[in-house]
Tab-separated table of C-alpha atoms and ligand atoms in Angstrom:
chain	number	residue	atom	x	y	z
A	1416	MET	CA	32.221	-46.993	-39.939
A	1417	THR	CA	31.317	-48.973	-36.871
A	1418	SER	CA	30.378	-48.293	-33.314
A	1419	VAL	CA	30.351	-50.061	-30.006
A	1420	ALA	CA	28.400	-49.354	-26.854
A	1421	ASP	CA	31.173	-49.665	-24.303
A	1422	ASP	CA	30.424	-51.317	-21.003
A	1423	GLY	CA	31.419	-48.041	-19.372
A	1424	GLY	CA	28.199	-46.489	-20.697
A	1425	TRP	CA	29.735	-44.738	-23.675
A	1426	PHE	CA	28.522	-44.862	-27.287
A	1427	THR	CA	31.544	-44.814	-29.543
A	1428	GLU	CA	31.205	-43.724	-33.154
A	1429	THR	CA	33.972	-44.383	-35.643
A	1430	ILE	CA	33.514	-41.794	-38.349
A	1431	HIS	CA	36.952	-42.414	-39.830
A	1432	GLU	CA	39.353	-45.280	-39.351
A	1433	ASP	CA	41.647	-42.906	-37.465
A	1434	CYS	CA	39.216	-41.036	-35.230
A	1435	GLN	CA	36.309	-41.778	-32.936
A	1436	GLN	CA	33.743	-39.707	-31.100
A	1437	ARG	CA	32.191	-40.803	-27.793
A	1438	LEU	CA	28.868	-39.778	-26.275
A	1439	ARG	CA	27.828	-40.879	-22.803
A	1440	ASN	CA	24.824	-43.193	-22.967
A	1441	THR	CA	22.925	-42.736	-19.719
A	1442	ARG	CA	19.874	-44.722	-20.872
A	1443	THR	CA	19.069	-46.781	-23.933
A	1444	LEU	CA	15.452	-46.106	-24.846
A	1445	PHE	CA	15.248	-48.317	-27.901
A	1446	GLU	CA	17.605	-50.671	-29.695
A	1447	SER	CA	16.797	-53.117	-32.468
A	1448	ARG	CA	17.632	-54.220	-35.971
A	1449	THR	CA	15.203	-53.486	-38.775
A	1450	SER	CA	15.470	-55.443	-42.011
A	1451	LEU	CA	17.867	-52.722	-43.223
A	1452	GLN	CA	19.840	-51.326	-40.311
A	1453	HIS	CA	20.633	-51.229	-36.606
A	1454	ILE	CA	18.753	-48.500	-34.699
A	1455	ILE	CA	19.530	-47.143	-31.274
A	1456	ILE	CA	17.993	-44.212	-29.402
A	1457	PHE	CA	19.734	-43.280	-26.187
A	1458	GLU	CA	19.969	-40.362	-23.803
A	1459	ASN	CA	22.960	-38.113	-23.389
A	1460	PRO	CA	22.904	-35.330	-20.767
A	1461	LEU	CA	24.401	-32.745	-23.146
A	1462	PHE	CA	22.606	-33.565	-26.390
A	1463	GLY	CA	19.336	-35.090	-25.156
A	1464	ARG	CA	18.020	-38.065	-27.069
A	1465	VAL	CA	20.348	-39.354	-29.779
A	1466	LEU	CA	19.403	-41.397	-32.864
A	1467	ALA	CA	22.129	-43.564	-34.406
A	1468	LEU	CA	21.794	-45.872	-37.403
A	1469	ASP	CA	24.397	-48.567	-37.971
A	1470	GLY	CA	26.550	-46.923	-35.324
A	1471	ILE	CA	26.500	-43.451	-36.890
A	1472	VAL	CA	24.832	-40.528	-35.123
A	1473	GLN	CA	21.998	-39.207	-37.295
A	1474	THR	CA	20.559	-36.526	-35.105
A	1475	THR	CA	20.160	-35.370	-31.522
A	1476	GLU	CA	17.427	-33.393	-29.801
A	1477	ARG	CA	19.663	-30.463	-28.900
A	1478	ASP	CA	21.519	-29.752	-32.143
A	1479	GLU	CA	19.224	-31.142	-34.857
A	1480	TYR	CA	17.930	-27.709	-35.783
A	1481	CYS	CA	21.326	-26.633	-37.168
A	1482	TYR	CA	21.265	-29.276	-39.872
A	1483	HIS	CA	17.537	-29.344	-40.613
A	1484	GLU	CA	17.166	-25.568	-40.884
A	1485	MET	CA	20.067	-25.330	-43.314
A	1486	LEU	CA	18.833	-28.223	-45.449
A	1487	ALA	CA	15.410	-26.621	-45.820
A	1488	HIS	CA	15.590	-22.825	-45.623
A	1489	VAL	CA	18.673	-22.167	-47.774
A	1490	PRO	CA	17.242	-23.705	-50.979
A	1491	ILE	CA	13.637	-22.656	-50.296
A	1492	LEU	CA	14.463	-18.996	-49.668
A	1493	ALA	CA	17.034	-18.871	-52.472
A	1494	HIS	CA	14.423	-20.200	-54.895
A	1495	GLY	CA	11.635	-17.883	-53.780
A	1496	SER	CA	8.546	-19.621	-55.166
A	1497	VAL	CA	8.718	-23.208	-53.953
A	1498	ARG	CA	5.527	-25.208	-54.031
A	1499	ASP	CA	6.469	-28.882	-54.227
A	1500	VAL	CA	9.281	-30.439	-52.198
A	1501	ALA	CA	10.609	-34.004	-52.089
A	1502	ILE	CA	12.724	-35.294	-49.219
A	1503	ILE	CA	14.668	-38.499	-49.835
A	1504	GLY	CA	15.445	-40.232	-46.516
A	1505	GLY	CA	14.843	-37.956	-43.559
A	1506	GLY	CA	12.653	-40.455	-41.701
A	1507	ASP	CA	13.152	-38.629	-38.400
A	1508	GLY	CA	10.950	-35.827	-39.782
A	1509	GLY	CA	13.228	-32.903	-38.878
A	1510	ALA	CA	13.739	-31.650	-42.439
A	1511	LEU	CA	10.030	-32.151	-43.140
A	1512	ARG	CA	9.131	-30.006	-40.120
A	1513	GLU	CA	11.300	-27.143	-41.397
A	1514	VAL	CA	9.984	-27.389	-44.984
A	1515	LEU	CA	6.399	-27.183	-43.758
A	1516	LYS	CA	7.093	-23.947	-41.907
A	1517	HIS	CA	6.783	-22.315	-45.342
A	1518	ASP	CA	3.103	-21.626	-45.999
A	1519	ALA	CA	3.801	-21.449	-49.733
A	1520	VAL	CA	4.769	-25.138	-49.766
A	1521	ARG	CA	1.846	-27.012	-51.261
A	1522	THR	CA	3.153	-30.588	-51.021
A	1523	ALA	CA	6.006	-32.223	-49.150
A	1524	THR	CA	6.723	-35.803	-50.219
A	1525	LEU	CA	9.026	-37.743	-47.896
A	1526	VAL	CA	10.469	-40.935	-49.385
A	1527	GLU	CA	12.005	-43.093	-46.660
A	1528	ILE	CA	13.212	-46.632	-47.266
A	1529	ASP	CA	12.772	-47.842	-43.675
A	1530	ASP	CA	9.316	-47.387	-42.157
A	1531	ARG	CA	10.685	-48.380	-38.738
A	1532	VAL	CA	12.799	-45.202	-38.612
A	1533	VAL	CA	9.646	-43.104	-39.026
A	1534	ASP	CA	7.675	-45.043	-36.417
A	1535	ILE	CA	10.473	-45.162	-33.846
A	1536	CYS	CA	11.328	-41.475	-34.249
A	1537	ARG	CA	7.684	-40.494	-33.912
A	1538	GLU	CA	7.545	-42.453	-30.673
A	1539	TYR	CA	10.902	-41.582	-29.071
A	1540	LEU	CA	11.794	-38.275	-30.749
A	1541	PRO	CA	8.378	-36.647	-31.307
A	1542	GLY	CA	9.824	-33.134	-31.221
A	1543	LEU	CA	11.802	-33.857	-34.388
A	1544	SER	CA	8.760	-34.074	-36.646
A	1545	ASP	CA	6.583	-32.024	-34.270
A	1546	GLY	CA	3.366	-33.040	-36.005
A	1547	ALA	CA	4.766	-32.771	-39.545
A	1548	PHE	CA	3.661	-36.286	-40.515
A	1549	ASP	CA	0.061	-35.285	-39.734
A	1550	ASP	CA	0.172	-32.147	-41.878
A	1551	PRO	CA	-2.246	-32.534	-44.821
A	1552	ARG	CA	0.494	-31.341	-47.199
A	1553	THR	CA	2.696	-34.313	-46.260
A	1554	GLU	CA	2.801	-37.459	-48.320
A	1555	LEU	CA	4.834	-40.251	-46.731
A	1556	VAL	CA	6.133	-42.782	-49.252
A	1557	ILE	CA	7.873	-45.856	-47.879
A	1558	ALA	CA	10.141	-46.788	-50.769
A	1559	ASP	CA	13.681	-46.707	-52.043
A	1560	GLY	CA	14.423	-43.105	-53.013
A	1561	ILE	CA	16.494	-44.288	-55.965
A	1562	ARG	CA	13.534	-46.055	-57.476
A	1563	PHE	CA	11.181	-43.179	-56.628
A	1564	VAL	CA	13.184	-40.554	-58.516
A	1565	ALA	CA	13.734	-42.942	-61.440
A	1566	GLU	CA	10.037	-43.670	-61.851
A	1567	THR	CA	7.979	-40.697	-60.691
A	1568	GLU	CA	6.198	-38.527	-63.222
A	1569	ARG	CA	5.907	-35.708	-60.697
A	1570	ARG	CA	8.076	-32.576	-60.688
A	1571	PHE	CA	9.572	-30.849	-57.641
A	1572	ASP	CA	10.970	-27.391	-57.019
A	1573	ILE	CA	13.322	-28.670	-54.319
A	1574	ILE	CA	14.711	-32.133	-53.605
A	1575	ILE	CA	16.353	-32.582	-50.196
A	1576	ILE	CA	18.507	-35.701	-49.881
A	1577	ASP	CA	18.608	-36.278	-46.133
A	1578	SER	CA	20.343	-39.619	-46.270
A	1579	THR	CA	22.644	-41.777	-44.236
A	1580	ASP	CA	26.288	-41.905	-45.317
A	1581	PRO	CA	27.102	-43.803	-48.547
A	1582	VAL	CA	26.887	-47.304	-47.130
A	1583	GLY	CA	24.138	-49.933	-47.383
A	1584	PRO	CA	20.869	-48.671	-48.902
A	1585	ALA	CA	22.236	-45.131	-49.288
A	1586	VAL	CA	25.179	-45.975	-51.606
A	1587	GLU	CA	23.287	-45.213	-54.795
A	1588	LEU	CA	21.987	-41.914	-53.373
A	1589	PHE	CA	25.494	-40.581	-54.081
A	1590	SER	CA	25.672	-41.806	-57.695
A	1591	ASP	CA	25.613	-40.036	-61.070
A	1592	GLY	CA	22.515	-41.947	-62.137
A	1593	PHE	CA	20.571	-40.825	-59.079
A	1594	TYR	CA	21.579	-37.167	-59.498
A	1595	ARG	CA	20.567	-37.325	-63.180
A	1596	ASP	CA	17.172	-38.640	-62.177
A	1597	CYS	CA	16.895	-35.805	-59.660
A	1598	ARG	CA	17.659	-33.315	-62.421
A	1599	ARG	CA	14.942	-34.878	-64.585
A	1600	ILE	CA	12.249	-34.438	-61.932
A	1601	LEU	CA	13.211	-30.884	-60.951
A	1602	THR	CA	11.338	-27.889	-62.309
A	1603	GLU	CA	13.143	-25.309	-64.433
A	1604	ASP	CA	14.714	-23.416	-61.526
A	1605	GLY	CA	14.735	-26.475	-59.267
A	1606	ILE	CA	17.423	-27.214	-56.690
A	1607	VAL	CA	18.730	-30.394	-55.121
A	1608	VAL	CA	20.589	-30.298	-51.799
A	1609	CYS	CA	22.192	-33.246	-50.064
A	1610	GLN	CA	24.249	-34.104	-47.036
A	1611	SER	CA	27.769	-34.841	-48.247
A	1612	GLY	CA	29.737	-35.651	-45.124
A	1613	ASN	CA	32.058	-33.863	-42.767
A	1614	ILE	CA	34.686	-31.854	-44.494
A	1615	PHE	CA	37.751	-33.115	-42.690
A	1616	PRO	CA	37.222	-36.815	-41.969
A	1617	GLN	CA	34.932	-37.438	-44.966
A	1618	ARG	CA	36.590	-35.200	-47.544
A	1619	ALA	CA	36.553	-37.847	-50.264
A	1620	GLU	CA	32.783	-38.026	-49.973
A	1621	ALA	CA	32.402	-34.245	-50.091
A	1622	CYS	CA	34.724	-33.949	-53.118
A	1623	ASP	CA	33.068	-36.763	-54.928
A	1624	THR	CA	29.590	-35.331	-54.367
A	1625	TYR	CA	30.635	-31.868	-55.531
A	1626	ARG	CA	32.242	-33.186	-58.715
A	1627	ARG	CA	29.221	-35.276	-59.614
A	1628	LEU	CA	26.873	-32.330	-59.041
A	1629	ARG	CA	29.140	-30.056	-61.099
A	1630	ASP	CA	29.080	-32.474	-64.020
A	1631	ILE	CA	25.325	-32.878	-63.997
A	1632	PHE	CA	23.810	-29.513	-62.988
A	1633	VAL	CA	24.066	-26.010	-64.431
A	1634	ASP	CA	25.058	-24.650	-61.017
A	1635	ALA	CA	26.860	-26.643	-58.306
A	1636	SER	CA	28.372	-25.791	-54.976
A	1637	LEU	CA	29.017	-26.956	-51.454
A	1638	TYR	CA	27.739	-25.044	-48.458
A	1639	VAL	CA	28.479	-25.638	-44.814
A	1640	VAL	CA	26.774	-25.994	-41.472
A	1641	ASP	CA	28.282	-26.458	-38.050
A	1642	VAL	CA	26.539	-29.351	-36.291
A	1643	PRO	CA	28.210	-30.178	-32.954
A	1644	THR	CA	27.551	-33.930	-33.064
A	1645	TYR	CA	28.711	-34.330	-36.678
A	1646	GLY	CA	32.224	-34.321	-35.352
A	1647	PHE	CA	35.541	-33.003	-36.565
A	1648	GLY	CA	34.683	-29.936	-38.615
A	1649	TYR	CA	32.020	-28.483	-40.852
A	1650	MET	CA	29.265	-30.634	-42.263
A	1651	THR	CA	29.111	-30.105	-46.019
A	1652	LEU	CA	25.871	-29.890	-47.938
A	1653	GLY	CA	25.860	-30.312	-51.708
A	1654	TRP	CA	23.932	-27.973	-54.017
A	1655	GLY	CA	22.920	-28.637	-57.609
A	1656	ALA	CA	20.514	-26.453	-59.566
A	1657	ASN	CA	19.003	-26.363	-63.021
A	1658	SER	CA	19.852	-22.669	-63.240
A	1659	ALA	CA	22.242	-20.252	-61.542
A	1660	ARG	CA	19.371	-17.937	-60.619
A	1661	ALA	CA	18.710	-19.110	-57.061
A	1662	ARG	CA	22.262	-18.953	-55.801
A	1663	SER	CA	22.732	-15.441	-57.178
A	1664	THR	CA	19.615	-14.111	-55.450
A	1665	PRO	CA	20.648	-10.857	-53.720
A	1666	ILE	CA	20.838	-11.231	-49.966
A	1667	GLU	CA	18.371	-8.377	-49.504
A	1668	THR	CA	15.831	-10.388	-51.476
A	1669	VAL	CA	16.502	-13.410	-49.272
A	1670	ARG	CA	16.043	-11.198	-46.207
A	1671	THR	CA	12.733	-9.830	-47.496
A	1672	ARG	CA	11.494	-13.345	-48.223
A	1673	PHE	CA	12.602	-14.588	-44.807
A	1674	GLU	CA	10.962	-11.725	-42.941
A	1675	ALA	CA	7.747	-12.286	-44.886
A	1676	THR	CA	7.555	-15.870	-43.587
A	1677	SER	CA	7.747	-15.079	-39.823
A	1678	ILE	CA	9.525	-18.425	-39.428
A	1679	GLY	CA	11.286	-18.896	-36.116
A	1680	THR	CA	14.800	-20.315	-36.472
A	1681	ARG	CA	17.721	-20.960	-34.146
A	1682	TYR	CA	20.548	-21.341	-36.674
A	1683	TYR	CA	19.440	-19.948	-40.025
A	1684	HIS	CA	19.269	-16.242	-40.768
A	1685	PRO	CA	19.997	-14.296	-43.973
A	1686	GLY	CA	23.579	-13.504	-42.918
A	1687	ILE	CA	24.254	-17.222	-42.456
A	1688	HIS	CA	22.592	-17.835	-45.824
A	1689	ARG	CA	25.171	-15.638	-47.502
A	1690	ALA	CA	28.101	-16.881	-45.425
A	1691	CYS	CA	27.463	-20.605	-45.777
A	1692	PHE	CA	28.664	-20.611	-49.383
A	1693	GLU	CA	31.949	-18.980	-48.347
A	1694	VAL	CA	34.335	-21.751	-47.380
A	1695	PRO	CA	37.954	-21.893	-46.195
A	1696	VAL	CA	40.753	-22.234	-48.734
A	1697	TYR	CA	41.318	-25.897	-47.910
A	1698	MET	CA	37.686	-26.552	-48.849
A	1699	GLU	CA	37.859	-24.492	-52.031
A	1700	GLU	CA	40.823	-26.647	-53.039
A	1701	LEU	CA	38.691	-29.751	-52.690
A	1702	LYS	CA	36.542	-28.490	-55.547
A	1703	ASN	CA	39.386	-28.515	-58.101
B	2593	SAM	N1	20.733	-36.283	-40.702
B	2593	SAM	C1	21.219	-37.557	-40.953
B	2593	SAM	C2	22.691	-37.657	-41.143
B	2593	SAM	O1	23.196	-37.247	-42.172
B	2593	SAM	O2	23.351	-38.123	-40.257
B	2593	SAM	C3	20.344	-38.324	-41.900
B	2593	SAM	C4	19.111	-38.674	-41.135
B	2593	SAM	S1	17.852	-39.613	-41.852
B	2593	SAM	C5	17.399	-40.566	-40.446
B	2593	SAM	C6	18.622	-40.754	-42.956
B	2593	SAM	C7	17.590	-41.721	-43.532
B	2593	SAM	O3	17.925	-42.078	-44.864
B	2593	SAM	C8	17.483	-43.046	-42.767
B	2593	SAM	O4	16.278	-43.091	-42.068
B	2593	SAM	C9	17.582	-44.115	-43.861
B	2593	SAM	O5	16.688	-45.195	-43.652
B	2593	SAM	C10	17.251	-43.303	-45.089
B	2593	SAM	N2	17.727	-43.913	-46.356
B	2593	SAM	C11	18.914	-44.519	-46.581
B	2593	SAM	N3	18.956	-44.971	-47.844
B	2593	SAM	C12	17.770	-44.622	-48.428
B	2593	SAM	C13	17.223	-44.817	-49.731
B	2593	SAM	N4	17.892	-45.463	-50.680
B	2593	SAM	N5	15.987	-44.323	-49.976
B	2593	SAM	C14	15.291	-43.660	-49.007
B	2593	SAM	N6	15.758	-43.467	-47.762
B	2593	SAM	C15	16.984	-43.937	-47.471
């Protein structure tokens, strides 16, 4: 997966060797290499400010809520009594912002390997975290998430893996060993969710993630979210839980919990919560 900033002012993202997506870059606000990855933040008239890491779009101002709401609210409202949440990756702060909308959340621990992502996003994309890094419930840990889950003695009700695709420092975030460590640090009814790629161009990644979760957790599934800039079809999110209880929560219970929170959302609602686990036949087949 590579990208080039064309001299015609276009950012070109290669998400599969046979297809590319282009976004007009009207102004580069920041571009540099950290010790781990290439970062660019640029403006696009349709999507607002865009963050890309190693040539892959991570998030944009105008559609980030689709992804971040579904990463946070589906597991939290399915679980029903979440207190402690860990986010692995997610240095832009969007998932953290959504997690902290739940008053019941007591701690939110964000483990990001690259401190520069946090700093640069706070400066150029402040609306993404929207103050979440200053919330007293937030603990920011700059560390490799793989090592964190292997070593921590803490327990979490929800683990959100908001990672880059399985290249570079994120490769091991898609491994059996990492998922086993996640299972170890989850509470009894705990849930792990993870981004597992776009269903059509990255189907191998989605399949692989689902199979690993199925082998390791009591309950495993994929659910979907439509994010316009994650091109070429549904984005898949993986689900692994230490019990089947959360995913079988009646939708009326989810609705009651959601209404009790007064959380404002732009993508998530209880109907979407139910529907996101229903996938087309070609996706069901990927699970076999
Ligand atoms: N929403 C995004 C997507 O799927 O396109 C993910 C966004 S978030 C910015 C991804 C973050 O994961 C990056 O900031 C990256 O530094 C971080 N990351 C990658 N590997 C990691 C690891 N091993 N431990 C912790 N964070 C990691």
